[in-house]
PDB file of C-alpha atoms in Angstrom:
ATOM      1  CA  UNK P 209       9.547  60.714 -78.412  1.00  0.00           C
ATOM      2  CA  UNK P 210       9.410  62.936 -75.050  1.00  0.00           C
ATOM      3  CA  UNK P 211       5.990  61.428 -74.374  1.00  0.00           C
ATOM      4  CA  UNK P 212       6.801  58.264 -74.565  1.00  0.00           C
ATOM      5  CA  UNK P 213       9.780  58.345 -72.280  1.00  0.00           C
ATOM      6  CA  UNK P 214       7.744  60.123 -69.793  1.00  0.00           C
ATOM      7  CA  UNK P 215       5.188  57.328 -69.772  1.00  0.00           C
ATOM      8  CA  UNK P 216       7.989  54.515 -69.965  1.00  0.00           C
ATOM      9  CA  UNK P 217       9.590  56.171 -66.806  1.00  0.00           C
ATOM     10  CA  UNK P 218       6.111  56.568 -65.190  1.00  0.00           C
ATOM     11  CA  UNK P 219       5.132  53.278 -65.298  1.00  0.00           C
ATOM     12  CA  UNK P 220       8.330  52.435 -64.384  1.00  0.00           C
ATOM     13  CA  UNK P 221       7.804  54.453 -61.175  1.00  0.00           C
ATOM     14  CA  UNK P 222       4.593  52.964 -60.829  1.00  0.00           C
ATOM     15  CA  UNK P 223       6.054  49.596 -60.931  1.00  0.00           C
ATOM     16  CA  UNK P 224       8.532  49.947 -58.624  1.00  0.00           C
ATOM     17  CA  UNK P 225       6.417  51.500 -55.641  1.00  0.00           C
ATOM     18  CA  UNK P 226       3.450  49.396 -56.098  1.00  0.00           C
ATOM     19  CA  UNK P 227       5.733  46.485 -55.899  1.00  0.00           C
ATOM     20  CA  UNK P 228       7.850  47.416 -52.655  1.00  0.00           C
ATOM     21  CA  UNK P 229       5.059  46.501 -49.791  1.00  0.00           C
ATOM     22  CA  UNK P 230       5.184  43.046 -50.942  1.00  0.00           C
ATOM     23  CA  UNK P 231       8.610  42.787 -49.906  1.00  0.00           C
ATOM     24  CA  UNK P 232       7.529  42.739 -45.782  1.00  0.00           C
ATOM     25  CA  UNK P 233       4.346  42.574 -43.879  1.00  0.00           C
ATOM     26  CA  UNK P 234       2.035  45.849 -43.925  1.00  0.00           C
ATOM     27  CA  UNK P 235      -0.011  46.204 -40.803  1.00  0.00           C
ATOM     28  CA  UNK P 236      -2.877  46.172 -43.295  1.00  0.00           C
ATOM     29  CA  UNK P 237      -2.694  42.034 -43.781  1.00  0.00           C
ATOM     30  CA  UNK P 238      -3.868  42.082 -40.180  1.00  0.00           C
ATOM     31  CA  UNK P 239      -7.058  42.487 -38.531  1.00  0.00           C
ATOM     32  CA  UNK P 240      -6.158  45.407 -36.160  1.00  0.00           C
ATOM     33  CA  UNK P 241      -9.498  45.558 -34.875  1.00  0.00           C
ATOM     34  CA  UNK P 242      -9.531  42.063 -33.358  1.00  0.00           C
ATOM     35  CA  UNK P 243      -7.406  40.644 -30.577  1.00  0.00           C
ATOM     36  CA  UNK P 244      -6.119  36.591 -30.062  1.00  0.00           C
ATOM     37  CA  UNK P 245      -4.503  35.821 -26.837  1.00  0.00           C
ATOM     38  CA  UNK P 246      -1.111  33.155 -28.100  1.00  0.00           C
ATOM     39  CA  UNK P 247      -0.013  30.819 -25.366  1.00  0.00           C
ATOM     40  CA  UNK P 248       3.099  28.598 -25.887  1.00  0.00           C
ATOM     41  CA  UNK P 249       6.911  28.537 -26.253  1.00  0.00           C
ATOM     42  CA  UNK P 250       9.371  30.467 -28.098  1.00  0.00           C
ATOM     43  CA  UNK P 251      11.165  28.675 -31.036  1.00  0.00           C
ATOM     44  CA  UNK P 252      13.101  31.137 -32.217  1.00  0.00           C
ATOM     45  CA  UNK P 253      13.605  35.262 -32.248  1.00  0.00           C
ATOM     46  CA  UNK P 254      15.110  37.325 -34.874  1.00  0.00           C
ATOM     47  CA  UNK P 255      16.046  40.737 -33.790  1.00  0.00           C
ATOM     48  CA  UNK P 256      16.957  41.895 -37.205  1.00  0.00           C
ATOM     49  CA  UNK P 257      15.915  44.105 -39.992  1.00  0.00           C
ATOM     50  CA  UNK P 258      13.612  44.956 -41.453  1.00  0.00           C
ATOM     51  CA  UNK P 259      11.362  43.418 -38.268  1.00  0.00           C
ATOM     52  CA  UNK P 260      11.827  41.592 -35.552  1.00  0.00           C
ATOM     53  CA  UNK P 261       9.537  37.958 -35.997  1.00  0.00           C
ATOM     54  CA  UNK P 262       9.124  35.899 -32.980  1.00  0.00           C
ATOM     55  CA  UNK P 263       7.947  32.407 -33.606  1.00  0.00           C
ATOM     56  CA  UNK P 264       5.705  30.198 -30.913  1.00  0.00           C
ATOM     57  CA  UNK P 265       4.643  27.211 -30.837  1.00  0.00           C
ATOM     58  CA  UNK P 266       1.082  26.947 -29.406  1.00  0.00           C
ATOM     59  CA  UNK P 267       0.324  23.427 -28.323  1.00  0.00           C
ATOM     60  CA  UNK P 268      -2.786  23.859 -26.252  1.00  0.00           C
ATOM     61  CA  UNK P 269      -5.707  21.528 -27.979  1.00  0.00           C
ATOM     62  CA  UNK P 270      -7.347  25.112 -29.496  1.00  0.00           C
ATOM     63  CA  UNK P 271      -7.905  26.254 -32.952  1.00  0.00           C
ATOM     64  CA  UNK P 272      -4.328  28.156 -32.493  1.00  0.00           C
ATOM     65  CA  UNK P 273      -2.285  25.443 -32.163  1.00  0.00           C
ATOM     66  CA  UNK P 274       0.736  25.413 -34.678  1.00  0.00           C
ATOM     67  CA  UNK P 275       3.533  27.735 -34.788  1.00  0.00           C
ATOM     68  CA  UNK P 276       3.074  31.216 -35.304  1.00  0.00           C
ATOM     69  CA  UNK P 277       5.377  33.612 -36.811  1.00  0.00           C
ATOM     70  CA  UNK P 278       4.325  37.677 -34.900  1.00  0.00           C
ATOM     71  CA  UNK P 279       5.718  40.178 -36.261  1.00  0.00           C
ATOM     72  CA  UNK P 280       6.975  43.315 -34.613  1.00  0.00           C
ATOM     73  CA  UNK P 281       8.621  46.860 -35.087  1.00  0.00           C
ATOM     74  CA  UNK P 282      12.383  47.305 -36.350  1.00  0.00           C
ATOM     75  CA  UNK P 283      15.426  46.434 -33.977  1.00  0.00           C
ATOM     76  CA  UNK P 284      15.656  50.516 -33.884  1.00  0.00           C
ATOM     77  CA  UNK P 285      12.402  50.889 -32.708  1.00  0.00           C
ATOM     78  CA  UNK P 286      12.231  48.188 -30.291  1.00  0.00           C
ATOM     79  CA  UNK P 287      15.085  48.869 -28.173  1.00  0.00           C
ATOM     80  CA  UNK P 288      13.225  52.679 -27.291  1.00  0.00           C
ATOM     81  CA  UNK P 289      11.049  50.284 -26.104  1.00  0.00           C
ATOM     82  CA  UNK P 290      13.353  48.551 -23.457  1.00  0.00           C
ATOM     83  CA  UNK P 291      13.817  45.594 -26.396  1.00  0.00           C
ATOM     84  CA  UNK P 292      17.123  43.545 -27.333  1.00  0.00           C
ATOM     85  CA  UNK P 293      18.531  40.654 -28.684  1.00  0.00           C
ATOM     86  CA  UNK P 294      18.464  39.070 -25.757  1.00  0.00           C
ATOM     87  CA  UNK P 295      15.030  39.954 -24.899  1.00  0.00           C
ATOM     88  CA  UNK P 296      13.656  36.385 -25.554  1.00  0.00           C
ATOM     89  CA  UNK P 297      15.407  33.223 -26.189  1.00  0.00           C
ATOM     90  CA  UNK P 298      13.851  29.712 -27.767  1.00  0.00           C
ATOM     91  CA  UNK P 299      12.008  27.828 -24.958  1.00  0.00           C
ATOM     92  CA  UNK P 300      10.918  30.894 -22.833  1.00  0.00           C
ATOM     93  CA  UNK P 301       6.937  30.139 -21.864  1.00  0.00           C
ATOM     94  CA  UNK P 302       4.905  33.395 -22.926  1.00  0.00           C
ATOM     95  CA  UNK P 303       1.608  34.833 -23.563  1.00  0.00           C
ATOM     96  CA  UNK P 304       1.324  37.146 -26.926  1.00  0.00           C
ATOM     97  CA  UNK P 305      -1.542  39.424 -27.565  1.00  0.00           C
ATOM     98  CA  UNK P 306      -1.507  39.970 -31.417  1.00  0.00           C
ATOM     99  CA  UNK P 307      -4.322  40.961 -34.029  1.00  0.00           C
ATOM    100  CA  UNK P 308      -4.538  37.928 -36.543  1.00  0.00           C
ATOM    101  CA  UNK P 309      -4.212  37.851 -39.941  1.00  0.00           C
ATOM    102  CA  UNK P 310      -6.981  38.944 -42.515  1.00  0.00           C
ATOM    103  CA  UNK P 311      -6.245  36.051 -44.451  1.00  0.00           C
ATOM    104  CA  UNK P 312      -7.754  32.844 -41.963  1.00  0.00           C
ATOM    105  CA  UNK P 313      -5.621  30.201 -41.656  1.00  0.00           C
ATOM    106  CA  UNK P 314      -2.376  31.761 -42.080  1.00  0.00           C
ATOM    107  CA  UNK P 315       0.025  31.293 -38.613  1.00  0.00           C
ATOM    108  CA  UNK P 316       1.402  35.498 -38.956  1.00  0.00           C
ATOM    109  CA  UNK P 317       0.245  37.730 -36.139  1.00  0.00           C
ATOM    110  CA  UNK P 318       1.113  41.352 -35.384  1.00  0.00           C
ATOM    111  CA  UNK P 319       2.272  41.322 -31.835  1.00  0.00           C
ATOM    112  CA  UNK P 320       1.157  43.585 -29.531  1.00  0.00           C
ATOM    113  CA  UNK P 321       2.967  42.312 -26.278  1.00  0.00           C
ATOM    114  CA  UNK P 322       4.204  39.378 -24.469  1.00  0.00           C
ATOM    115  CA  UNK P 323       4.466  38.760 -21.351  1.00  0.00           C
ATOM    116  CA  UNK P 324       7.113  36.331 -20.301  1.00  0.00           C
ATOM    117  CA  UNK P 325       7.400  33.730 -17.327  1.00  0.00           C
ATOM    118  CA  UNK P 326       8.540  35.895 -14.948  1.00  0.00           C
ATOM    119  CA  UNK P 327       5.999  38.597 -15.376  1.00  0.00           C
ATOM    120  CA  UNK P 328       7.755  40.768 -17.770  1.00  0.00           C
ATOM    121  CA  UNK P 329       5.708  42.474 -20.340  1.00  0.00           C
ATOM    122  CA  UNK P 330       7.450  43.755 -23.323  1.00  0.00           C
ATOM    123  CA  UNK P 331       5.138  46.069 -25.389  1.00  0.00           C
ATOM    124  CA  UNK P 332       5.332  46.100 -29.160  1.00  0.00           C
ATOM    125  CA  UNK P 333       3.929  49.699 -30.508  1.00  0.00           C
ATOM    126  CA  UNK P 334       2.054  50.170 -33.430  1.00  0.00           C
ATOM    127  CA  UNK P 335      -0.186  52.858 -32.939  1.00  0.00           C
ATOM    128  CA  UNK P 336       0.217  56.099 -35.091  1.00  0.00           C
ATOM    129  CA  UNK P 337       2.164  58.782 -33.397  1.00  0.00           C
ATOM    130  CA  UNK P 338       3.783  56.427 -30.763  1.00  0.00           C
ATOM    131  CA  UNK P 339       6.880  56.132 -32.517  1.00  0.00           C
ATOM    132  CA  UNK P 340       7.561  59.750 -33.648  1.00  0.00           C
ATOM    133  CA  UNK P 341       7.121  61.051 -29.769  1.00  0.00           C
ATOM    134  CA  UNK P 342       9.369  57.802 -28.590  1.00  0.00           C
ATOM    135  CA  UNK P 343      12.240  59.323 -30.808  1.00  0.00           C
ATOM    136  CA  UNK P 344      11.553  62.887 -29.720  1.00  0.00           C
ATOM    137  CA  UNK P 345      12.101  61.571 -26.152  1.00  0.00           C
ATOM    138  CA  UNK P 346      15.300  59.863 -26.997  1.00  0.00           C
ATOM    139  CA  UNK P 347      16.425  63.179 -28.992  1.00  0.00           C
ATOM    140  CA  UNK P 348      15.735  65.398 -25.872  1.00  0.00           C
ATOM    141  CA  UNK P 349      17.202  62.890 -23.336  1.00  0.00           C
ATOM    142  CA  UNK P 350      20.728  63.098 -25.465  1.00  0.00           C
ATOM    143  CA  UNK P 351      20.850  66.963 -25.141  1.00  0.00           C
TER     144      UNK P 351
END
């Protein structure tokens, strides 16, 4: 009886972690080795958890046109990045650099940055390592 409830619980276990990624984007539905350049307007910007998703609306005669949803780092993580709420706002002209999805045809990026109107760029990290050393810094800074 011990055996089975050890393989009931494992699969159990099994279950449950195998099952979590699909509950948010995993850099790993994008192709991080190629770059697309967005151009357009913002329709709307959710600075909440468990991402922040910025949505444009690309309306220059390419193969990009449509609205994209990019994706983007946690509230938390953004703002040691000089992000907030009030970072972008619907109808702000910008330029997003973002790897596109694996799967063609979808409109989800990863963002990488975007630069607004007025020259701003506001990065969006990703790479390993980044973050831990960004939290270090804001450890340190507090002492």
């Amino acid at each position: 009886m011990g055996r089975v409830l050890r393989f009931v619980a494992a699969a159990a276990v099994t279950l449950l972690l195998t099952s979590t990624p699909s509950a948010h984007h995993s850099p790993a539905v994008f192709d991080v080795r190629t770059e697309m350049t967005l151009t357009g307007v913002i329709t709307a910007y959710q600075f909440r958890n468990p991402h922040l998703f910025i949505h444009v609306e690309v309306a220059d005669g390419s193969d990009l046109e449509g609205e994209w949803e990019v994706e983007a780092q946690s509230p938390r993580i953004m703002t040691l990045y000089g992000w907030s709420s009030t970072s972008l706002r619907p109808g702000d002209r910008v330029v997003v650099v973002a790897n596109p999805p694996q799967q063609r045809g979808k409109r989800l990026a990863l963002g990488r940055s975007i630069q607004k109107s007025d020259g701003t760029t506001l990065r969006i990290p990703w790479n390993r390592g980044e973050i831990p050393k960004a939290l270090r810094e804001e450890q340190e800074s507090k002492r």
